[in-house]
Amino acid sequence: MNRKDKVRVISDFLKKHWIHYIVGVVFLVLTTFVQNLAPRLLGMIIDALRIENVDKEKILIYLGMMIGVAIVAFITRYIWRYFIIGNSRNLECYLRERLFQHFQTLPVQFYHQRKTGDLLAYAINDISAVRMSFGPGLAHIVNAIGVCTVSILAMAQTVSFKLTTLSLLPIPIIIFLMIKIGGLVRKRFRIVQENFAAISDRVQENISGIRVIKSYVQEKEEVLKFDELNEKMRESNIRMIRVSSMLSPMIELCFGVSFMISLIYGSSLVKNNVITLGDFVAFNGYLTMIIKPVTSIGRVINIIQKGMASFRRLGEIFKVRSDITDESSDSSLTAINGDIELKDLTFSYPGSEEAALKNINIKLSKGKTLGIIGKTGSGKTTLVNLLLRLYNVERGKILIDGRDINDYPLKTLREHIGYVPQDNFLFSATVRENIHFFNDMYSDEEIEKSAKLSCIYDNIMDFTQGFDTMVGERGTNLSGGQKQRISIARAIIKNPAILILDDALSAVDTKTEEKIIEHFNSILNGKTGIIIAHRISAIKHADEIIVMDHGEIIERGNHEELLGKKGIYYDIFHEQFREEMRKKVDNEAP
């Protein structure tokens, strides 16, 4: 990612908020000028006190001016902090919003290649590091430049140019150290961020799978794995600290040399009446003022280098673009009737040489239902992924109502498809919110109707708070069958033109499955249905059934026709029938 692309990430923010930074910098520079009056006033007070006839009125005026300087510095410091530090918080919020929006546009394949912990590190640590660069980092740099410039000019012009030059001889060494060590900090911080992502991913995975871990008595092994990652994190932090901790002591050592030069040569100038004692005190006051911002530059360099490393990591994410776009779509297409046709469809997942689908041809008219059955990995879910345009069609065509699927805007296409995935994801919200999917346009009557059609209504009524019951993260408070039925209710309430169930009845019992299938006859009245299942009982009433294996359609027809062929479908049917009979006998046994 080139520099121009990186700058573009925050250019929109800076266009709207540049005035805040300008105001902040102006008041920061003003604070610097005001603070630099203090050493000069202190020197004037000391010189005034050395006179035999002390002018008390003049000293009181100087003291009053010093109090005034402190008050003005307080006000200006508050203003610059409000604008610069406050604006950096706005930038942090803006970047998180942009990143989250960007995540929504990325293809499914992107999430298959990235770990959740890594994405969390981008959203939390990296954005925080960038915020520190544009807040405290920027403020410290401007302050250091301002203080050093004003103080050095005051030292050279009002005290002694030669004393100033000699005292600042160590400055080039300081600059060299900052550049050299700063580069090392940036490289090592990047490793720290990567290790943080690995730990985040491990913690999230552990918490999500805690039931499985406990069931298999794997707690000790999980702790060992975490300890290994934690140790890597500690080591990477120590390696970074070893470098970053060197900078401030080295800078302080250089300034120790500066003070030694100032004391030795400055005292000789006072002794020879070249400068006054007040000038000498003022000079050392200026030198002290320089020490603080320059010494803190060690910490600031760390902040800036960390920010640069994080900005580079964020840039890598922002430059990722989805190949699933609306560029060739027809915006006039706002509705779908439900006719589906797949012509000579062949597809391979990115990075895979093996075809997931091979020469698929299907024609499904509006109001008809297609049943799909086959072994795991036979290509059933891949068909759904292509119908939802989660992936682009490579070879062949998918037609919706006679138009190429790419002609439809993504919003139109997906709004008119009700999809129940096989992994049944529920959000950490109420049952009601999971059904209407945070869309308040649906009435309570519509929510209850969809719950009844998916045979989950009675279960919901048994919950302590009914539809307002929290389901827990990823639906952990519910059984697998309950999660499936809530997911079905979520799809039904959309009243879609096309309804797709991807093995969505696998966790429900046979009687509940029969009830849901019976309800589907009314739900799918005039709509197109696609039911993917492992159990023939879920698809036997479909208008057409296809049997898939290794990405190909090997049998097709309705239930009776396929049984008559005595092929794979016939074998699956009798195998499942015998299994049901065995279960029935076992249940009836005393």
PDB file of C-alpha atoms in Angstrom, residues 423-544:
ATOM      1  CA  ASP A 423     -24.710 -22.968  11.622  1.00  0.00           C
ATOM      2  CA  ASN A 424     -27.735 -20.988  12.949  1.00  0.00           C
ATOM      3  CA  PHE A 425     -26.055 -17.903  14.359  1.00  0.00           C
ATOM      4  CA  LEU A 426     -27.945 -16.011  17.071  1.00  0.00           C
ATOM      5  CA  PHE A 427     -26.930 -12.640  18.495  1.00  0.00           C
ATOM      6  CA  SER A 428     -26.559 -11.734  22.153  1.00  0.00           C
ATOM      7  CA  ALA A 429     -29.978 -10.096  22.286  1.00  0.00           C
ATOM      8  CA  THR A 430     -33.598 -10.986  23.049  1.00  0.00           C
ATOM      9  CA  VAL A 431     -35.571 -13.656  21.207  1.00  0.00           C
ATOM     10  CA  ARG A 432     -37.698 -10.883  19.692  1.00  0.00           C
ATOM     11  CA  GLU A 433     -34.650  -9.009  18.378  1.00  0.00           C
ATOM     12  CA  ASN A 434     -33.196 -12.195  16.926  1.00  0.00           C
ATOM     13  CA  ILE A 435     -36.413 -12.863  15.015  1.00  0.00           C
ATOM     14  CA  HIS A 436     -36.997  -9.368  13.612  1.00  0.00           C
ATOM     15  CA  PHE A 437     -33.210  -8.906  13.283  1.00  0.00           C
ATOM     16  CA  PHE A 438     -33.244  -5.413  14.841  1.00  0.00           C
ATOM     17  CA  ASN A 439     -35.830  -4.227  12.287  1.00  0.00           C
ATOM     18  CA  ASP A 440     -38.654  -2.496  14.170  1.00  0.00           C
ATOM     19  CA  MET A 441     -40.966  -2.463  11.130  1.00  0.00           C
ATOM     20  CA  TYR A 442     -42.393  -5.852  12.152  1.00  0.00           C
ATOM     21  CA  SER A 443     -45.347  -5.910  14.542  1.00  0.00           C
ATOM     22  CA  ASP A 444     -45.688  -8.215  17.548  1.00  0.00           C
ATOM     23  CA  GLU A 445     -48.368 -10.147  15.643  1.00  0.00           C
ATOM     24  CA  GLU A 446     -45.967 -10.808  12.746  1.00  0.00           C
ATOM     25  CA  ILE A 447     -43.234 -11.917  15.146  1.00  0.00           C
ATOM     26  CA  GLU A 448     -45.597 -14.303  16.934  1.00  0.00           C
ATOM     27  CA  LYS A 449     -46.913 -15.675  13.623  1.00  0.00           C
ATOM     28  CA  SER A 450     -43.412 -16.469  12.352  1.00  0.00           C
ATOM     29  CA  ALA A 451     -42.613 -18.116  15.704  1.00  0.00           C
ATOM     30  CA  LYS A 452     -45.712 -20.309  15.433  1.00  0.00           C
ATOM     31  CA  LEU A 453     -44.941 -21.312  11.845  1.00  0.00           C
ATOM     32  CA  SER A 454     -41.422 -22.350  12.883  1.00  0.00           C
ATOM     33  CA  CYS A 455     -42.823 -24.284  15.891  1.00  0.00           C
ATOM     34  CA  ILE A 456     -40.851 -22.282  18.469  1.00  0.00           C
ATOM     35  CA  TYR A 457     -43.744 -20.239  19.918  1.00  0.00           C
ATOM     36  CA  ASP A 458     -44.603 -22.686  22.736  1.00  0.00           C
ATOM     37  CA  ASN A 459     -40.954 -22.883  23.802  1.00  0.00           C
ATOM     38  CA  ILE A 460     -40.712 -19.086  23.884  1.00  0.00           C
ATOM     39  CA  MET A 461     -43.810 -18.875  26.075  1.00  0.00           C
ATOM     40  CA  ASP A 462     -42.087 -21.209  28.541  1.00  0.00           C
ATOM     41  CA  PHE A 463     -39.114 -18.831  28.821  1.00  0.00           C
ATOM     42  CA  THR A 464     -39.079 -16.619  31.920  1.00  0.00           C
ATOM     43  CA  GLN A 465     -39.514 -13.407  29.906  1.00  0.00           C
ATOM     44  CA  GLY A 466     -41.076 -14.787  26.751  1.00  0.00           C
ATOM     45  CA  PHE A 467     -39.974 -12.958  23.607  1.00  0.00           C
ATOM     46  CA  ASP A 468     -37.893 -10.583  25.740  1.00  0.00           C
ATOM     47  CA  THR A 469     -35.671 -13.390  27.062  1.00  0.00           C
ATOM     48  CA  MET A 470     -31.951 -12.908  26.388  1.00  0.00           C
ATOM     49  CA  VAL A 471     -30.573 -15.837  24.388  1.00  0.00           C
ATOM     50  CA  GLY A 472     -26.948 -15.345  25.497  1.00  0.00           C
ATOM     51  CA  GLU A 473     -23.899 -14.958  23.291  1.00  0.00           C
ATOM     52  CA  ARG A 474     -24.361 -17.027  20.106  1.00  0.00           C
ATOM     53  CA  GLY A 475     -27.542 -18.452  21.661  1.00  0.00           C
ATOM     54  CA  THR A 476     -25.731 -20.412  24.375  1.00  0.00           C
ATOM     55  CA  ASN A 477     -28.872 -20.467  26.562  1.00  0.00           C
ATOM     56  CA  LEU A 478     -30.838 -22.414  23.928  1.00  0.00           C
ATOM     57  CA  SER A 479     -30.742 -25.937  22.558  1.00  0.00           C
ATOM     58  CA  GLY A 480     -29.652 -26.642  18.992  1.00  0.00           C
ATOM     59  CA  GLY A 481     -33.239 -27.250  17.876  1.00  0.00           C
ATOM     60  CA  GLN A 482     -34.461 -24.007  19.470  1.00  0.00           C
ATOM     61  CA  LYS A 483     -31.721 -22.027  17.745  1.00  0.00           C
ATOM     62  CA  GLN A 484     -32.637 -23.580  14.407  1.00  0.00           C
ATOM     63  CA  ARG A 485     -36.318 -22.731  14.789  1.00  0.00           C
ATOM     64  CA  ILE A 486     -35.593 -19.118  15.794  1.00  0.00           C
ATOM     65  CA  SER A 487     -33.392 -18.857  12.689  1.00  0.00           C
ATOM     66  CA  ILE A 488     -36.269 -20.219  10.602  1.00  0.00           C
ATOM     67  CA  ALA A 489     -38.628 -17.641  12.153  1.00  0.00           C
ATOM     68  CA  ARG A 490     -36.116 -14.916  11.214  1.00  0.00           C
ATOM     69  CA  ALA A 491     -36.262 -16.023   7.566  1.00  0.00           C
ATOM     70  CA  ILE A 492     -40.056 -16.452   7.487  1.00  0.00           C
ATOM     71  CA  ILE A 493     -40.820 -12.970   8.845  1.00  0.00           C
ATOM     72  CA  LYS A 494     -39.126 -11.407   5.793  1.00  0.00           C
ATOM     73  CA  ASN A 495     -41.849 -12.915   3.578  1.00  0.00           C
ATOM     74  CA  PRO A 496     -39.212 -13.549   0.900  1.00  0.00           C
ATOM     75  CA  ALA A 497     -39.761 -14.525  -2.727  1.00  0.00           C
ATOM     76  CA  ILE A 498     -37.184 -17.302  -2.310  1.00  0.00           C
ATOM     77  CA  LEU A 499     -36.784 -19.300   0.912  1.00  0.00           C
ATOM     78  CA  ILE A 500     -33.652 -21.410   1.429  1.00  0.00           C
ATOM     79  CA  LEU A 501     -33.167 -23.878   4.284  1.00  0.00           C
ATOM     80  CA  ASP A 502     -29.622 -25.217   4.460  1.00  0.00           C
ATOM     81  CA  ASP A 503     -29.872 -28.315   6.644  1.00  0.00           C
ATOM     82  CA  ALA A 504     -31.983 -26.171   8.969  1.00  0.00           C
ATOM     83  CA  LEU A 505     -33.972 -29.074  10.460  1.00  0.00           C
ATOM     84  CA  SER A 506     -31.084 -31.332  11.468  1.00  0.00           C
ATOM     85  CA  ALA A 507     -31.372 -30.549  15.198  1.00  0.00           C
ATOM     86  CA  VAL A 508     -35.161 -30.906  15.550  1.00  0.00           C
ATOM     87  CA  ASP A 509     -36.957 -34.160  16.299  1.00  0.00           C
ATOM     88  CA  THR A 510     -38.980 -35.990  13.658  1.00  0.00           C
ATOM     89  CA  LYS A 511     -42.394 -34.835  14.918  1.00  0.00           C
ATOM     90  CA  THR A 512     -41.335 -31.168  15.008  1.00  0.00           C
ATOM     91  CA  GLU A 513     -39.807 -31.554  11.561  1.00  0.00           C
ATOM     92  CA  GLU A 514     -43.125 -32.883  10.224  1.00  0.00           C
ATOM     93  CA  LYS A 515     -44.996 -29.900  11.708  1.00  0.00           C
ATOM     94  CA  ILE A 516     -42.551 -27.376  10.223  1.00  0.00           C
ATOM     95  CA  ILE A 517     -42.680 -29.051   6.794  1.00  0.00           C
ATOM     96  CA  GLU A 518     -46.482 -29.011   6.988  1.00  0.00           C
ATOM     97  CA  HIS A 519     -46.399 -25.274   7.748  1.00  0.00           C
ATOM     98  CA  PHE A 520     -44.049 -24.747   4.810  1.00  0.00           C
ATOM     99  CA  ASN A 521     -46.777 -25.760   2.399  1.00  0.00           C
ATOM    100  CA  SER A 522     -48.640 -22.578   3.363  1.00  0.00           C
ATOM    101  CA  ILE A 523     -45.475 -20.486   3.786  1.00  0.00           C
ATOM    102  CA  LEU A 524     -44.206 -21.399   0.317  1.00  0.00           C
ATOM    103  CA  ASN A 525     -47.545 -20.837  -1.373  1.00  0.00           C
ATOM    104  CA  GLY A 526     -46.537 -18.882  -4.493  1.00  0.00           C
ATOM    105  CA  LYS A 527     -42.913 -18.718  -3.347  1.00  0.00           C
ATOM    106  CA  THR A 528     -39.808 -20.575  -4.460  1.00  0.00           C
ATOM    107  CA  GLY A 529     -38.299 -22.952  -1.926  1.00  0.00           C
ATOM    108  CA  ILE A 530     -34.932 -24.689  -1.704  1.00  0.00           C
ATOM    109  CA  ILE A 531     -34.512 -27.238   1.083  1.00  0.00           C
ATOM    110  CA  ILE A 532     -31.100 -28.796   1.694  1.00  0.00           C
ATOM    111  CA  ALA A 533     -31.193 -31.760   4.039  1.00  0.00           C
ATOM    112  CA  HIS A 534     -29.556 -35.000   5.092  1.00  0.00           C
ATOM    113  CA  ARG A 535     -32.910 -36.570   5.988  1.00  0.00           C
ATOM    114  CA  ILE A 536     -35.198 -37.538   3.140  1.00  0.00           C
ATOM    115  CA  SER A 537     -38.236 -36.829   5.340  1.00  0.00           C
ATOM    116  CA  ALA A 538     -37.445 -33.098   5.052  1.00  0.00           C
ATOM    117  CA  ILE A 539     -37.465 -33.025   1.234  1.00  0.00           C
ATOM    118  CA  LYS A 540     -39.743 -35.858   0.090  1.00  0.00           C
ATOM    119  CA  HIS A 541     -42.628 -33.455  -0.628  1.00  0.00           C
ATOM    120  CA  ALA A 542     -40.494 -31.219  -2.884  1.00  0.00           C
ATOM    121  CA  ASP A 543     -41.551 -30.800  -6.528  1.00  0.00           C
ATOM    122  CA  GLU A 544     -38.077 -31.856  -7.625  1.00  0.00           C
TER     123      GLU A 544
END
